[in-house]
Amino acid sequence: MSEMTPARATALVDRLARLLRDEIAAIGKGELARVEELFPRKQELLAEIETVFADPEALLEGEDAASAKLRARLSDLRKLIHSDLSLLQRMTEATGAVAREIDRIRERQSLRGVYGRDGSKKPQCVTQTQRYDHSV
C-alpha cells in the first residue's frame, strides 16, 4: 500500500461521512433494511480509518491546506457519528418498547392473562388504564 497522505485520508473520511448521512436518512425514513445493508460497508470503512489513523500525527500536524482540510473533515465526521449513534440508540429503545408491548399483549391474551393462579377466571376489564409516553 502506498503512503497515506492527508488528501487520501480526507477522501476516506468523506466516504464514511457519505455513508453515515445515507444511514441517518434511512433511519429517518424508517428504512431499517437499508440500515442493515449499509452496516458491513460502515464496518469496513471504520476498520480502514482505524488503520490509517493509528499514528495520526503525520496526517494532522502539518500546517498545509490538506492537513487543515482533514482536521475540519474529522470534526464534521465526529458530529455525524454522534448523530448516527443517537438515532441508533433511540431506534433500539423504540424497538425494545414495541417488543415489551407485544409481550404484554400476548401475556394478557394467553391463558395466564385469563385465569388466575387458583384456576378461576380473572375479571375482565373492558378498558385498560391509559398510559401516555411523555418522552416524545
C-alpha atoms as a PDB file:
ATOM      1  CA  MET A   1       0.000   0.000   0.000  1.00  0.00           C
ATOM      2  CA  SER A   2       1.305   3.434  -0.856  1.00  0.00           C
ATOM      3  CA  GLU A   3       1.888   6.107   1.763  1.00  0.00           C
ATOM      4  CA  MET A   4      -1.225   7.704   3.197  1.00  0.00           C
ATOM      5  CA  THR A   5      -1.400  11.424   2.579  1.00  0.00           C
ATOM      6  CA  PRO A   6      -3.757  13.949   4.188  1.00  0.00           C
ATOM      7  CA  ALA A   7      -5.620  14.219   0.873  1.00  0.00           C
ATOM      8  CA  ARG A   8      -6.161  10.444   0.639  1.00  0.00           C
ATOM      9  CA  ALA A   9      -7.164  10.302   4.321  1.00  0.00           C
ATOM     10  CA  THR A  10      -9.673  13.120   3.676  1.00  0.00           C
ATOM     11  CA  ALA A  11     -11.187  11.130   0.804  1.00  0.00           C
ATOM     12  CA  LEU A  12     -11.572   8.127   3.125  1.00  0.00           C
ATOM     13  CA  VAL A  13     -13.208  10.277   5.819  1.00  0.00           C
ATOM     14  CA  ASP A  14     -15.541  11.747   3.167  1.00  0.00           C
ATOM     15  CA  ARG A  15     -16.623   8.248   2.095  1.00  0.00           C
ATOM     16  CA  LEU A  16     -17.516   7.358   5.676  1.00  0.00           C
ATOM     17  CA  ALA A  17     -19.331  10.682   6.117  1.00  0.00           C
ATOM     18  CA  ARG A  18     -21.426   9.993   2.991  1.00  0.00           C
ATOM     19  CA  LEU A  19     -22.272   6.526   4.265  1.00  0.00           C
ATOM     20  CA  LEU A  20     -23.297   7.924   7.671  1.00  0.00           C
ATOM     21  CA  ARG A  21     -25.505  10.537   6.001  1.00  0.00           C
ATOM     22  CA  ASP A  22     -27.138   7.738   3.990  1.00  0.00           C
ATOM     23  CA  GLU A  23     -27.675   5.739   7.176  1.00  0.00           C
ATOM     24  CA  ILE A  24     -29.132   8.750   9.026  1.00  0.00           C
ATOM     25  CA  ALA A  25     -31.502   9.373   6.102  1.00  0.00           C
ATOM     26  CA  ALA A  26     -32.540   5.699   6.057  1.00  0.00           C
ATOM     27  CA  ILE A  27     -33.258   5.768   9.781  1.00  0.00           C
ATOM     28  CA  GLY A  28     -35.297   8.943   9.315  1.00  0.00           C
ATOM     29  CA  LYS A  29     -37.361   7.250   6.612  1.00  0.00           C
ATOM     30  CA  GLY A  30     -37.769   4.073   8.661  1.00  0.00           C
ATOM     31  CA  GLU A  31     -35.857   2.008   6.091  1.00  0.00           C
ATOM     32  CA  LEU A  32     -34.336  -0.467   8.519  1.00  0.00           C
ATOM     33  CA  ALA A  33     -33.391  -2.887   5.751  1.00  0.00           C
ATOM     34  CA  ARG A  34     -31.238  -0.144   4.228  1.00  0.00           C
ATOM     35  CA  VAL A  35     -29.540   0.444   7.595  1.00  0.00           C
ATOM     36  CA  GLU A  36     -28.751  -3.268   7.758  1.00  0.00           C
ATOM     37  CA  GLU A  37     -27.471  -3.188   4.185  1.00  0.00           C
ATOM     38  CA  LEU A  38     -25.075  -0.293   4.958  1.00  0.00           C
ATOM     39  CA  PHE A  39     -23.672  -1.879   8.122  1.00  0.00           C
ATOM     40  CA  PRO A  40     -20.966  -4.123   6.542  1.00  0.00           C
ATOM     41  CA  ARG A  41     -19.589  -1.243   4.461  1.00  0.00           C
ATOM     42  CA  LYS A  42     -19.571   1.003   7.531  1.00  0.00           C
ATOM     43  CA  GLN A  43     -17.555  -1.613   9.426  1.00  0.00           C
ATOM     44  CA  GLU A  44     -15.051  -1.851   6.569  1.00  0.00           C
ATOM     45  CA  LEU A  45     -14.594   1.916   6.395  1.00  0.00           C
ATOM     46  CA  LEU A  46     -14.237   2.233  10.165  1.00  0.00           C
ATOM     47  CA  ALA A  47     -11.580  -0.501  10.187  1.00  0.00           C
ATOM     48  CA  GLU A  48      -9.760   1.236   7.338  1.00  0.00           C
ATOM     49  CA  ILE A  49      -9.879   4.576   9.171  1.00  0.00           C
ATOM     50  CA  GLU A  50      -8.596   2.973  12.377  1.00  0.00           C
ATOM     51  CA  THR A  51      -5.638   1.602  10.421  1.00  0.00           C
ATOM     52  CA  VAL A  52      -4.924   4.896   8.661  1.00  0.00           C
ATOM     53  CA  PHE A  53      -5.148   6.926  11.863  1.00  0.00           C
ATOM     54  CA  ALA A  54      -3.192   4.517  14.050  1.00  0.00           C
ATOM     55  CA  ASP A  55      -0.448   7.202  14.024  1.00  0.00           C
ATOM     56  CA  PRO A  56      -2.360  10.416  13.252  1.00  0.00           C
ATOM     57  CA  GLU A  57       0.415  12.939  13.882  1.00  0.00           C
ATOM     58  CA  ALA A  58       1.888  12.639  10.387  1.00  0.00           C
ATOM     59  CA  LEU A  59      -1.508  13.354   8.820  1.00  0.00           C
ATOM     60  CA  LEU A  60      -2.808  16.035  11.162  1.00  0.00           C
ATOM     61  CA  GLU A  61       0.159  18.054  12.383  1.00  0.00           C
ATOM     62  CA  GLY A  62       1.017  19.707   9.096  1.00  0.00           C
ATOM     63  CA  GLU A  63       0.266  23.380   8.521  1.00  0.00           C
ATOM     64  CA  ASP A  64      -0.563  22.802   4.854  1.00  0.00           C
ATOM     65  CA  ALA A  65      -4.072  23.146   3.403  1.00  0.00           C
ATOM     66  CA  ALA A  66      -4.566  19.375   3.065  1.00  0.00           C
ATOM     67  CA  SER A  67      -3.921  18.777   6.774  1.00  0.00           C
ATOM     68  CA  ALA A  68      -6.230  21.653   7.741  1.00  0.00           C
ATOM     69  CA  LYS A  69      -8.956  20.252   5.477  1.00  0.00           C
ATOM     70  CA  LEU A  70      -8.528  16.803   7.058  1.00  0.00           C
ATOM     71  CA  ARG A  71      -8.861  18.258  10.573  1.00  0.00           C
ATOM     72  CA  ALA A  72     -12.068  20.034   9.561  1.00  0.00           C
ATOM     73  CA  ARG A  73     -13.479  16.884   7.952  1.00  0.00           C
ATOM     74  CA  LEU A  74     -12.690  14.856  11.066  1.00  0.00           C
ATOM     75  CA  SER A  75     -14.560  17.395  13.168  1.00  0.00           C
ATOM     76  CA  ASP A  76     -17.577  17.094  10.842  1.00  0.00           C
ATOM     77  CA  LEU A  77     -17.291  13.297  10.932  1.00  0.00           C
ATOM     78  CA  ARG A  78     -17.318  13.340  14.724  1.00  0.00           C
ATOM     79  CA  LYS A  79     -20.636  15.244  14.680  1.00  0.00           C
ATOM     80  CA  LEU A  80     -22.109  12.790  12.168  1.00  0.00           C
ATOM     81  CA  ILE A  81     -21.014   9.825  14.273  1.00  0.00           C
ATOM     82  CA  HIS A  82     -22.697  11.321  17.356  1.00  0.00           C
ATOM     83  CA  SER A  83     -25.917  11.987  15.409  1.00  0.00           C
ATOM     84  CA  ASP A  84     -25.904   8.483  13.963  1.00  0.00           C
ATOM     85  CA  LEU A  85     -25.240   6.929  17.362  1.00  0.00           C
ATOM     86  CA  SER A  86     -28.040   8.934  18.945  1.00  0.00           C
ATOM     87  CA  LEU A  87     -30.512   7.841  16.261  1.00  0.00           C
ATOM     88  CA  LEU A  88     -29.434   4.209  16.514  1.00  0.00           C
ATOM     89  CA  GLN A  89     -29.848   4.293  20.306  1.00  0.00           C
ATOM     90  CA  ARG A  90     -33.328   5.798  20.033  1.00  0.00           C
ATOM     91  CA  MET A  91     -34.250   3.248  17.384  1.00  0.00           C
ATOM     92  CA  THR A  92     -33.042   0.453  19.669  1.00  0.00           C
ATOM     93  CA  GLU A  93     -35.034   1.841  22.604  1.00  0.00           C
ATOM     94  CA  ALA A  94     -38.175   2.159  20.470  1.00  0.00           C
ATOM     95  CA  THR A  95     -37.766  -1.374  19.170  1.00  0.00           C
ATOM     96  CA  GLY A  96     -37.392  -2.645  22.742  1.00  0.00           C
ATOM     97  CA  ALA A  97     -40.516  -0.766  23.821  1.00  0.00           C
ATOM     98  CA  VAL A  98     -42.504  -2.281  20.954  1.00  0.00           C
ATOM     99  CA  ALA A  99     -41.237  -5.770  21.832  1.00  0.00           C
ATOM    100  CA  ARG A 100     -42.218  -5.283  25.501  1.00  0.00           C
ATOM    101  CA  GLU A 101     -45.674  -4.094  24.477  1.00  0.00           C
ATOM    102  CA  ILE A 102     -46.150  -7.115  22.210  1.00  0.00           C
ATOM    103  CA  ASP A 103     -45.093  -9.404  25.069  1.00  0.00           C
ATOM    104  CA  ARG A 104     -47.545  -7.651  27.397  1.00  0.00           C
ATOM    105  CA  ILE A 105     -50.397  -8.078  24.896  1.00  0.00           C
ATOM    106  CA  ARG A 106     -49.531 -11.741  24.321  1.00  0.00           C
ATOM    107  CA  GLU A 107     -49.439 -12.334  28.066  1.00  0.00           C
ATOM    108  CA  ARG A 108     -52.799 -10.635  28.524  1.00  0.00           C
ATOM    109  CA  GLN A 109     -54.354 -12.697  25.708  1.00  0.00           C
ATOM    110  CA  SER A 110     -52.854 -16.004  26.867  1.00  0.00           C
ATOM    111  CA  LEU A 111     -54.435 -18.357  29.379  1.00  0.00           C
ATOM    112  CA  ARG A 112     -52.279 -16.774  32.090  1.00  0.00           C
ATOM    113  CA  GLY A 113     -53.980 -13.487  31.285  1.00  0.00           C
ATOM    114  CA  VAL A 114     -57.454 -15.022  31.513  1.00  0.00           C
ATOM    115  CA  TYR A 115     -57.104 -17.315  34.555  1.00  0.00           C
ATOM    116  CA  GLY A 116     -55.604 -16.653  37.980  1.00  0.00           C
ATOM    117  CA  ARG A 117     -53.277 -18.941  39.966  1.00  0.00           C
ATOM    118  CA  ASP A 118     -56.197 -20.745  41.567  1.00  0.00           C
ATOM    119  CA  GLY A 119     -57.736 -21.541  38.171  1.00  0.00           C
ATOM    120  CA  SER A 120     -60.623 -19.132  38.489  1.00  0.00           C
ATOM    121  CA  LYS A 121     -61.333 -16.747  35.689  1.00  0.00           C
ATOM    122  CA  LYS A 122     -59.910 -13.265  36.213  1.00  0.00           C
ATOM    123  CA  PRO A 123     -62.339 -10.376  35.981  1.00  0.00           C
ATOM    124  CA  GLN A 124     -62.128  -8.854  32.518  1.00  0.00           C
ATOM    125  CA  CYS A 125     -61.819  -5.118  32.383  1.00  0.00           C
ATOM    126  CA  VAL A 126     -63.161  -3.647  29.168  1.00  0.00           C
ATOM    127  CA  THR A 127     -60.791  -0.706  29.230  1.00  0.00           C
ATOM    128  CA  GLN A 128     -57.168  -0.749  30.249  1.00  0.00           C
ATOM    129  CA  THR A 129     -55.567   2.007  32.270  1.00  0.00           C
ATOM    130  CA  GLN A 130     -54.261   4.553  29.804  1.00  0.00           C
ATOM    131  CA  ARG A 131     -50.527   5.160  29.769  1.00  0.00           C
ATOM    132  CA  TYR A 132     -49.017   8.069  27.933  1.00  0.00           C
ATOM    133  CA  ASP A 133     -45.469   8.303  26.743  1.00  0.00           C
ATOM    134  CA  HIS A 134     -44.367  11.783  27.781  1.00  0.00           C
ATOM    135  CA  SER A 135     -40.817  11.340  26.439  1.00  0.00           C
ATOM    136  CA  VAL A 136     -41.752  12.050  22.829  1.00  0.00           C
END
